[in-house]
Coordinates of C-alpha atoms in Angstrom, one line a residue:
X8 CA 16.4 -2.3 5.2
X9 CA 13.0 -3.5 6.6
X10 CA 9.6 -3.2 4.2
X11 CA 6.7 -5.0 5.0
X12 CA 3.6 -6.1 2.9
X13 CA 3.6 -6.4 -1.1
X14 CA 3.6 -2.4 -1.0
X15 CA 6.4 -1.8 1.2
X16 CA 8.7 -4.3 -0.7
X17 CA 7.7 -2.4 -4.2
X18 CA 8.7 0.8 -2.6
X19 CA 12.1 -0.5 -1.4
X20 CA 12.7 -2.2 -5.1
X21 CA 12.5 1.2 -6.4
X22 CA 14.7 2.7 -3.8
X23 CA 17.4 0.2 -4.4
X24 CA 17.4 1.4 -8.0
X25 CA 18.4 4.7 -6.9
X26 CA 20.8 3.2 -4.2
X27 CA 22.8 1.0 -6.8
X28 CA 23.1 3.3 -9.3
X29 CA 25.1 6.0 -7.1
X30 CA 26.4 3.2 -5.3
X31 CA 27.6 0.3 -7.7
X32 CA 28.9 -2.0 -4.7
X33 CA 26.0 -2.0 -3.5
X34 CA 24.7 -4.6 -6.0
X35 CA 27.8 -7.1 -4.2
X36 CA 26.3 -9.9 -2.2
X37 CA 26.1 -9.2 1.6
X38 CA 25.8 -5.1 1.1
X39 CA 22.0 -5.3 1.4
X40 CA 20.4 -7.5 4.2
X41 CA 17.0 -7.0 6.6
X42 CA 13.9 -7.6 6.0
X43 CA 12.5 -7.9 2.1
X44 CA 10.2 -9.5 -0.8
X45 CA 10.1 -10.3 -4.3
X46 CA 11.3 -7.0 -5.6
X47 CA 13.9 -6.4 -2.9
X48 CA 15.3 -10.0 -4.0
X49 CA 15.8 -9.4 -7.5
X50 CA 18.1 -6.6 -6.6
X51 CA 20.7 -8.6 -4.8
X52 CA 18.9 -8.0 -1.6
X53 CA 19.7 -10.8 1.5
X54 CA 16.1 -10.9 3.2
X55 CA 17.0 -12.6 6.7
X56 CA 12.9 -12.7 7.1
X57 CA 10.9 -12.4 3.9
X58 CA 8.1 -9.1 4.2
X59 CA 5.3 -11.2 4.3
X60 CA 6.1 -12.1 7.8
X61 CA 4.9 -8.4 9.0
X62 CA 2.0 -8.4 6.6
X63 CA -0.7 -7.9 9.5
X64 CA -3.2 -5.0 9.8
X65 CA -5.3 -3.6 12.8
X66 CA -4.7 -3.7 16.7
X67 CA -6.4 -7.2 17.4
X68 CA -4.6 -8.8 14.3
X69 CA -1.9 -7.2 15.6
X70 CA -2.1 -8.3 19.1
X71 CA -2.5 -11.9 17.7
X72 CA 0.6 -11.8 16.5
X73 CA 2.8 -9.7 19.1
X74 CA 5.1 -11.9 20.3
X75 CA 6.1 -13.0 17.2
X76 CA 6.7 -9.8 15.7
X77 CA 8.6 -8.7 18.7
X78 CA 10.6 -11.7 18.6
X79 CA 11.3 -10.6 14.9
X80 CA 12.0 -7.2 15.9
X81 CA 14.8 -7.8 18.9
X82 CA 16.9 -10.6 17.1
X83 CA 16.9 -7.9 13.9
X84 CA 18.2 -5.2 16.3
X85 CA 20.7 -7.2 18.0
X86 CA 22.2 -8.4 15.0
X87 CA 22.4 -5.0 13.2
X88 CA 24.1 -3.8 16.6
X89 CA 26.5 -6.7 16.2
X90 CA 27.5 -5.6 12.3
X91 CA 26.7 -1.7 12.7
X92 CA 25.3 -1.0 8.9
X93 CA 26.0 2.2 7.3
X94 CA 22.7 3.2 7.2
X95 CA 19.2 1.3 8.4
X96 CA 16.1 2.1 6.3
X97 CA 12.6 1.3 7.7
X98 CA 10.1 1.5 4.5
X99 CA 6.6 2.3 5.7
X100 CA 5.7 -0.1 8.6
X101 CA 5.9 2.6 10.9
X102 CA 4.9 0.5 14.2
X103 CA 7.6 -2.0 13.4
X104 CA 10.3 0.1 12.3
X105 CA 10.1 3.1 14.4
X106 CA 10.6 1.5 17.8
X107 CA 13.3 -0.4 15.8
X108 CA 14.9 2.8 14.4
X109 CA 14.9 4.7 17.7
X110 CA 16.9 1.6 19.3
X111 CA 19.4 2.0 16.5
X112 CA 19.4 5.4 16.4
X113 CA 20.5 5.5 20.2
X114 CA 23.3 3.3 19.4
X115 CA 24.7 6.1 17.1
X116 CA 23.3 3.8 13.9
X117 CA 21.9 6.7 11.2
X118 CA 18.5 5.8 10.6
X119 CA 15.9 6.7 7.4
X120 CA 12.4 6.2 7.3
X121 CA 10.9 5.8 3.7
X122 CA 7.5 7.2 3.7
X123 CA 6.2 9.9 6.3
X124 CA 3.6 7.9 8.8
X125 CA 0.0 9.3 7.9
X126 CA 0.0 11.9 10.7
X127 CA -1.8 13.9 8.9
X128 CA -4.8 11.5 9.1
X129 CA -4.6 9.6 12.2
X130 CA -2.5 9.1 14.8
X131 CA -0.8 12.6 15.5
X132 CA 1.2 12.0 18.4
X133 CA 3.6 9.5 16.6
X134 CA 5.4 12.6 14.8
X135 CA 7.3 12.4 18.7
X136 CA 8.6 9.3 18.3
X137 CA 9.7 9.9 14.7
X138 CA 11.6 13.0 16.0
X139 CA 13.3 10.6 18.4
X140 CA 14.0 7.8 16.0
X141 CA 14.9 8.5 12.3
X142 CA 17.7 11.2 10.9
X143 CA 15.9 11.8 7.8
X144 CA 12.6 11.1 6.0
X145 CA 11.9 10.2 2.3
X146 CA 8.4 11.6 2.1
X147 CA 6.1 10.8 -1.0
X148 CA 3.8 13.7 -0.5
X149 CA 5.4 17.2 -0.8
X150 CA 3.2 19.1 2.2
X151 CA 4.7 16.4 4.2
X152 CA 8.0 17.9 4.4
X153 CA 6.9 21.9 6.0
X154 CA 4.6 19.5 8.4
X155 CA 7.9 17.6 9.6
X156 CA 9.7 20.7 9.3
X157 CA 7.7 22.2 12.3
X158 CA 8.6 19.6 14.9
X159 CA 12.5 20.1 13.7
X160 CA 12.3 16.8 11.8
X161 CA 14.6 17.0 8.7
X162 CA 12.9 15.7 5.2
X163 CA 13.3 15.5 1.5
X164 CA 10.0 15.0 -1.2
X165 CA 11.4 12.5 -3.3
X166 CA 7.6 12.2 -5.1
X167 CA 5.9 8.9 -5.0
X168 CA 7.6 6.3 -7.2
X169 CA 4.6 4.7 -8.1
X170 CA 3.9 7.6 -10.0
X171 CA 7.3 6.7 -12.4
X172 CA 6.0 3.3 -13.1
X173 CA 2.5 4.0 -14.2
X174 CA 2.2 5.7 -17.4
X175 CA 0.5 8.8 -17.8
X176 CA -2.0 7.1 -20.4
X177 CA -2.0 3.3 -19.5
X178 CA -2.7 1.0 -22.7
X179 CA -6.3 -0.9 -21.9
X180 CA -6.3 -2.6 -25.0
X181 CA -2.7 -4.5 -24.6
X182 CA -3.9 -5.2 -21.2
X183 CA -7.1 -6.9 -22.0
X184 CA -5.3 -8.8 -24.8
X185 CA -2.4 -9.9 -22.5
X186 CA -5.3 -11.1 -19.6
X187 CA -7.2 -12.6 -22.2
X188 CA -10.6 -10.4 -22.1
X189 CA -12.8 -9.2 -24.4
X190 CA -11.8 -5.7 -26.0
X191 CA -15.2 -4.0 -25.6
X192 CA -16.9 -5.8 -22.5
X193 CA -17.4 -4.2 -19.3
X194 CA -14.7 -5.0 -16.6
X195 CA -14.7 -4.7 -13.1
X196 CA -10.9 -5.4 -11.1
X197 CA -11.6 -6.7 -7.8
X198 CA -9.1 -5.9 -5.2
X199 CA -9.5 -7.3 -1.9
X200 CA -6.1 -6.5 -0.7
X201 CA -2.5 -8.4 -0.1
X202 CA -3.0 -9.2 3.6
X203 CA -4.6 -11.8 4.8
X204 CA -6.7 -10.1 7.3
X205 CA -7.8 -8.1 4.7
X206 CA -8.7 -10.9 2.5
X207 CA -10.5 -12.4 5.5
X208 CA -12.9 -9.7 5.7
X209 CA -13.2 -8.3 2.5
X210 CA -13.0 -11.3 -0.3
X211 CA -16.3 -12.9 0.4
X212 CA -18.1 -9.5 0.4
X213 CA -16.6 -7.9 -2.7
X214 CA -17.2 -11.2 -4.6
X215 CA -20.9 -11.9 -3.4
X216 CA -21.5 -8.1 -4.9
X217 CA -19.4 -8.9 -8.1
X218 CA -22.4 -12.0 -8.0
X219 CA -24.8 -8.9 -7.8
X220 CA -23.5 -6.9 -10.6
X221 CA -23.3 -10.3 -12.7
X222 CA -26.6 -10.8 -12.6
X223 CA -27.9 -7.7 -13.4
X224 CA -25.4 -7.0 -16.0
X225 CA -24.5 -10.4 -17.7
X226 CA -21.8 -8.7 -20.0
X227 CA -19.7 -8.3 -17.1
X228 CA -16.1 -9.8 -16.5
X229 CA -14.6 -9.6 -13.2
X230 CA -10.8 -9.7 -12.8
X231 CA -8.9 -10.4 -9.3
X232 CA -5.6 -10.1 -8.9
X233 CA -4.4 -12.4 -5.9
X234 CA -1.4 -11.2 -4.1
X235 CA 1.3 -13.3 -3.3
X236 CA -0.3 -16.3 -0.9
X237 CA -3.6 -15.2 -1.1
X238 CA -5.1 -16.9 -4.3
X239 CA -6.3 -20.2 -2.3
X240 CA -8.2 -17.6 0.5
X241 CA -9.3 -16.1 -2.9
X242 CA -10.2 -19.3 -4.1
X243 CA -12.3 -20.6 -1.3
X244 CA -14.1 -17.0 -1.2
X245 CA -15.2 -18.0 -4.5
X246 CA -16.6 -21.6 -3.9
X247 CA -18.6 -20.0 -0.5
X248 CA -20.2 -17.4 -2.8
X249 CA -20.7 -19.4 -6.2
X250 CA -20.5 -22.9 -5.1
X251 CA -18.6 -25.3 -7.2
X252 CA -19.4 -24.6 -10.5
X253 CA -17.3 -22.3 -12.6
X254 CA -17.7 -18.9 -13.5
X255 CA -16.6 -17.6 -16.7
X256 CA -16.9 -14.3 -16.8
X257 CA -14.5 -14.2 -13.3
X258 CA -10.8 -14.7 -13.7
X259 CA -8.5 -15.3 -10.9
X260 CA -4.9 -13.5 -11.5
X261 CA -1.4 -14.3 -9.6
X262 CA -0.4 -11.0 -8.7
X263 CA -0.9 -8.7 -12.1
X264 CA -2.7 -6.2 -10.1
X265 CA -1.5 -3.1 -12.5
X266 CA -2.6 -5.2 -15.5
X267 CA -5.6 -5.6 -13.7
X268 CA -6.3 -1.8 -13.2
X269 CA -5.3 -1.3 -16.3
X270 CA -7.8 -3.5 -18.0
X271 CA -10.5 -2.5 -16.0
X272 CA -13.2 0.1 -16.3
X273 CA -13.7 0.2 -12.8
X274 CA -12.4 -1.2 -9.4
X275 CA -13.8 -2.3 -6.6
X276 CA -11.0 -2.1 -3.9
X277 CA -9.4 -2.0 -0.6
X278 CA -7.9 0.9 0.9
X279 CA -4.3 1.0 1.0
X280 CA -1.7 1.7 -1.2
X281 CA -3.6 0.1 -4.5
X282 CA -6.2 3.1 -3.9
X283 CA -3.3 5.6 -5.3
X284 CA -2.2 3.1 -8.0
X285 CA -5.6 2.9 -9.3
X286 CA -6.2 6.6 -9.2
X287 CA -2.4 6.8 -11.2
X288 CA -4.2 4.3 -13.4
X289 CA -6.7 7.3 -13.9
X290 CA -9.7 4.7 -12.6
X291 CA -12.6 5.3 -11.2
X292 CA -13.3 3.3 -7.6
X293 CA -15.4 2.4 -4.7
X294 CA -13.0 2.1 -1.8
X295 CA -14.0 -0.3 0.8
X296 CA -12.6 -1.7 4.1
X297 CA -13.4 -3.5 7.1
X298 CA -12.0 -4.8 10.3
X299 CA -12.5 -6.4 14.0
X300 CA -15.0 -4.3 15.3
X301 CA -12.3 -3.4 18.1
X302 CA -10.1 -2.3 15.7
X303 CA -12.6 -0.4 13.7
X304 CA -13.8 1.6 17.3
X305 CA -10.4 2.6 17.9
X306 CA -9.2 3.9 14.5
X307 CA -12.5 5.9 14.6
X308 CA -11.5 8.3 18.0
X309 CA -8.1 8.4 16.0
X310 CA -9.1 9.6 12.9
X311 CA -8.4 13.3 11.8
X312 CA -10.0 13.9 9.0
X313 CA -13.1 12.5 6.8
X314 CA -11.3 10.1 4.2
X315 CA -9.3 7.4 4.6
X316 CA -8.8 6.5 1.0
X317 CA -5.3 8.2 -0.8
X318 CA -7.2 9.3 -3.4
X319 CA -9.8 11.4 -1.4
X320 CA -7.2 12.5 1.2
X321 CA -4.9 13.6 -1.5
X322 CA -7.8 15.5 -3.7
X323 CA -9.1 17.0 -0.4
X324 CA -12.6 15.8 -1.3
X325 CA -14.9 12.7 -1.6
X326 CA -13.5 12.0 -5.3
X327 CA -14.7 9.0 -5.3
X328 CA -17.6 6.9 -2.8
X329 CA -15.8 5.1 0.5
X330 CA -18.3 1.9 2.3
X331 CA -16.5 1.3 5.5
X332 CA -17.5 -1.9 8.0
X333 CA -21.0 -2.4 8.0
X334 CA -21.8 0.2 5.2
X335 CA -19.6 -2.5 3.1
X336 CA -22.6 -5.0 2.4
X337 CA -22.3 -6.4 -0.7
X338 CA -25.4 -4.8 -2.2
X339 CA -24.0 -1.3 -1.5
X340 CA -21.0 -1.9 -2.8
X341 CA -22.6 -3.6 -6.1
X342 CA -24.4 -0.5 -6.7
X343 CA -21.7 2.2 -6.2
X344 CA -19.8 0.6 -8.6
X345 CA -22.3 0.0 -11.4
X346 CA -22.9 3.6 -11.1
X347 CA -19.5 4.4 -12.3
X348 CA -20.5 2.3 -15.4
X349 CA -24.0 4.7 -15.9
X350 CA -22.0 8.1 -15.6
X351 CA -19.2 8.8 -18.1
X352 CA -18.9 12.3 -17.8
X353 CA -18.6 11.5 -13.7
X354 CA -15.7 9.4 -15.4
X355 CA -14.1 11.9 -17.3
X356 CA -13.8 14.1 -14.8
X357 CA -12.3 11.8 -11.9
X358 CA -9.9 10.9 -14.6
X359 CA -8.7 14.8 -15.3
X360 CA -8.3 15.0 -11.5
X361 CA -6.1 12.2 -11.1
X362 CA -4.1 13.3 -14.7
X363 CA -3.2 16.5 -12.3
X364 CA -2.6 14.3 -8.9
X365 CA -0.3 12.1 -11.3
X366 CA 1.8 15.0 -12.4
X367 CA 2.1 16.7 -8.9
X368 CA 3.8 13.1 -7.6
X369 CA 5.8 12.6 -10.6
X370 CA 9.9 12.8 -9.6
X371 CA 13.0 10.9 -10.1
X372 CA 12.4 9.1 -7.3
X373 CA 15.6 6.7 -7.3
X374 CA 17.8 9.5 -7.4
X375 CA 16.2 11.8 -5.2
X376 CA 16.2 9.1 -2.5
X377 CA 19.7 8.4 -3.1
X378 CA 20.8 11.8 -2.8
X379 CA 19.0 12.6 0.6
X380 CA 20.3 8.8 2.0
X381 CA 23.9 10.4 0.8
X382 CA 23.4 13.4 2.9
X383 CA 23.4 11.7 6.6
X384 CA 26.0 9.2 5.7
X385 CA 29.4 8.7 8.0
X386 CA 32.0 10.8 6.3

């Protein structure tokens, strides 16, 4: 297996739930090798480079790091070709893992691809090289499967798993009390992202408006959840916007980013995967992102339709308000979130849509996996 990123490696985790419980011998040391993280690890899994190493976003951060992650990517393949797995499963990563599928694929290795590439939103013409490279897909939005279906691509909805692991009504009052907040204040989670470039571009901004909506709304508390080697970026974001003295109304988390969105009221966040979890989490948002101005141009004459946040794409609609490069200035950002805060019944709504999106993407998702991963095995 191969998952990159904090998201990619949750994903997997799951998976291997489903994998180990039809296969038992799976759990033996040595049956479960690649590429993996935290989650992957505490399932038995042997990660040969950890997830964070393909952690990288956009085609100039990319580029940066080419050589590397080819270098990654050719001493993985020749070492699966030496021990021939049963199965290889690339989840998400598609620019990594499809080239790396298609290699193994050729070499008569049976290849599955855990999450359907977004070709529905950008980036069409890579449903090609999926035909050419993967056996089957896992896909974690059902009108994914008829769209493979047409380019003879076989494919199973196994439902999103994230959907499993967030409760239908998630408990804010145990979360404030386990993160040590105030049961009735305000709270705004802010979620820069897990990647570094991410952090790089979007930490400094999101805090300097959480600076905004502190002083207009004193009663505040701000919560941010640092991924895994990202709190000192975090940290130093924080000394650049408030300078050296302490903030008490802004906590600094390792990781807890569910308790975070569950604590909140509102989220200021990245787009990505934590998009969907806060719209499982039944939250209202302001999705924002940025990137190298290259990176940025080129995405744009890619781009199929009008949203790139989950929650918008998935709901069909502008649900809830997106600030992209330079519409992400801090005082923009500040002010679509504070409106959340003036409009409950704008609240209660969003939350009834996402109660609905929550059921739709609800499956056994272990099992389902397992059971499609079963079906292109070696007899």
């Amino acid at each position: 297996m191969v998952a990159g990123e904090a998201s990619g490696d949750l994903l997997a985790g799951l998976l291997l739930d489903g994998v180990q419980a039809r296969w038992p011998q799976m759990r033996a040391p040595g049956n479960m090798v690649g590429i993996g993280g935290p989650q992957m690890l505490r399932r038995g899994f042997q990660a040969w480079w950890p997830s964070e190493r393909l952690a990288v976003s956009g085609y100039v951060e990319v580029l940066r790091r080419y050589r590397e992650l080819v270098g990654i990517r050719d001493q993985l393949r020749q070492r699966l070709l030496r021990e021939r797995p049963d199965v290889f499963i690339g989840v998400d990563a598609p620019d990594f893992n499809l080239d790396l599928e298609r290699g193994l694929r050729e070499a008569g290795i049976k290849t599955v691809h855990f999450v359907c590439p977004s070709i529905w939103a950008w980036r069409p013409e890579r449903v090609h090289k999926i035909k050419a490279s993967v056996d089957h897909v896992l896909c974690i939005f059902p009108f994914e499967v008829e769209l493979l279906s047409q380019h003879g691509i076989a494919a199973t909805y196994v439902g999103h798993p994230l959907a499993n692991v967030i409760p239908r009504t998630p408990d804010r009052v145990a979360a404030r009390a386990a993160l040590g907040l105030p049961p009735d204040a305000p709270v705004v989670a802010v979620l820069p992202g897990s990647r570094a470039s991410e952090v790089k571009h979007l930490a400094e901004r999101f805090l300097r408006a959480a600076a905004l909506m502190g002083r207009a709304r004193p009663e505040l508390h701000f919560i941010v959840p640092a991924a895994p080697g990202r709190r000192a970026a975090i940290e130093q974001a924080v000394r650049r916007v408030f300078g050296a003295s302490a903030q008490p109304n802004l906590h600094i988390l390792d990781g807890q980013s569910h308790q975070a969105l569950t604590a909140c009221d509102v989220t200021l966040i990245a787009s990505g995967t934590a998009t969907l979890e806060a719209a499982l989490f039944k939250r209202p948002m302001v999705i924002a992102y940025a990137v190298h101005w290259l990176t940025a141009s080129i995405m744009r004459g890619k781009k199929l339709q009008p949203w790139i946040g989950l929650p918008n794409i998935l709901c069909r609609d502008f649900v809830v308000p997106e600030l992209l490069q330079d519409e992400a200035r801090p005082e923009k950002l500040a002010a679509a979130t504070l409106a959340w805060l003036d409009d409950p019944a704008r609240v209660a709504a969003l939350q009834t849509r996402f109660d609905a999106l929550h059921a739709e993407l609800q499956r056994d998702t272990p099992t389902l996996a397992a059971d499609a991963i079963a079906q292109i095995l070696p007899a």
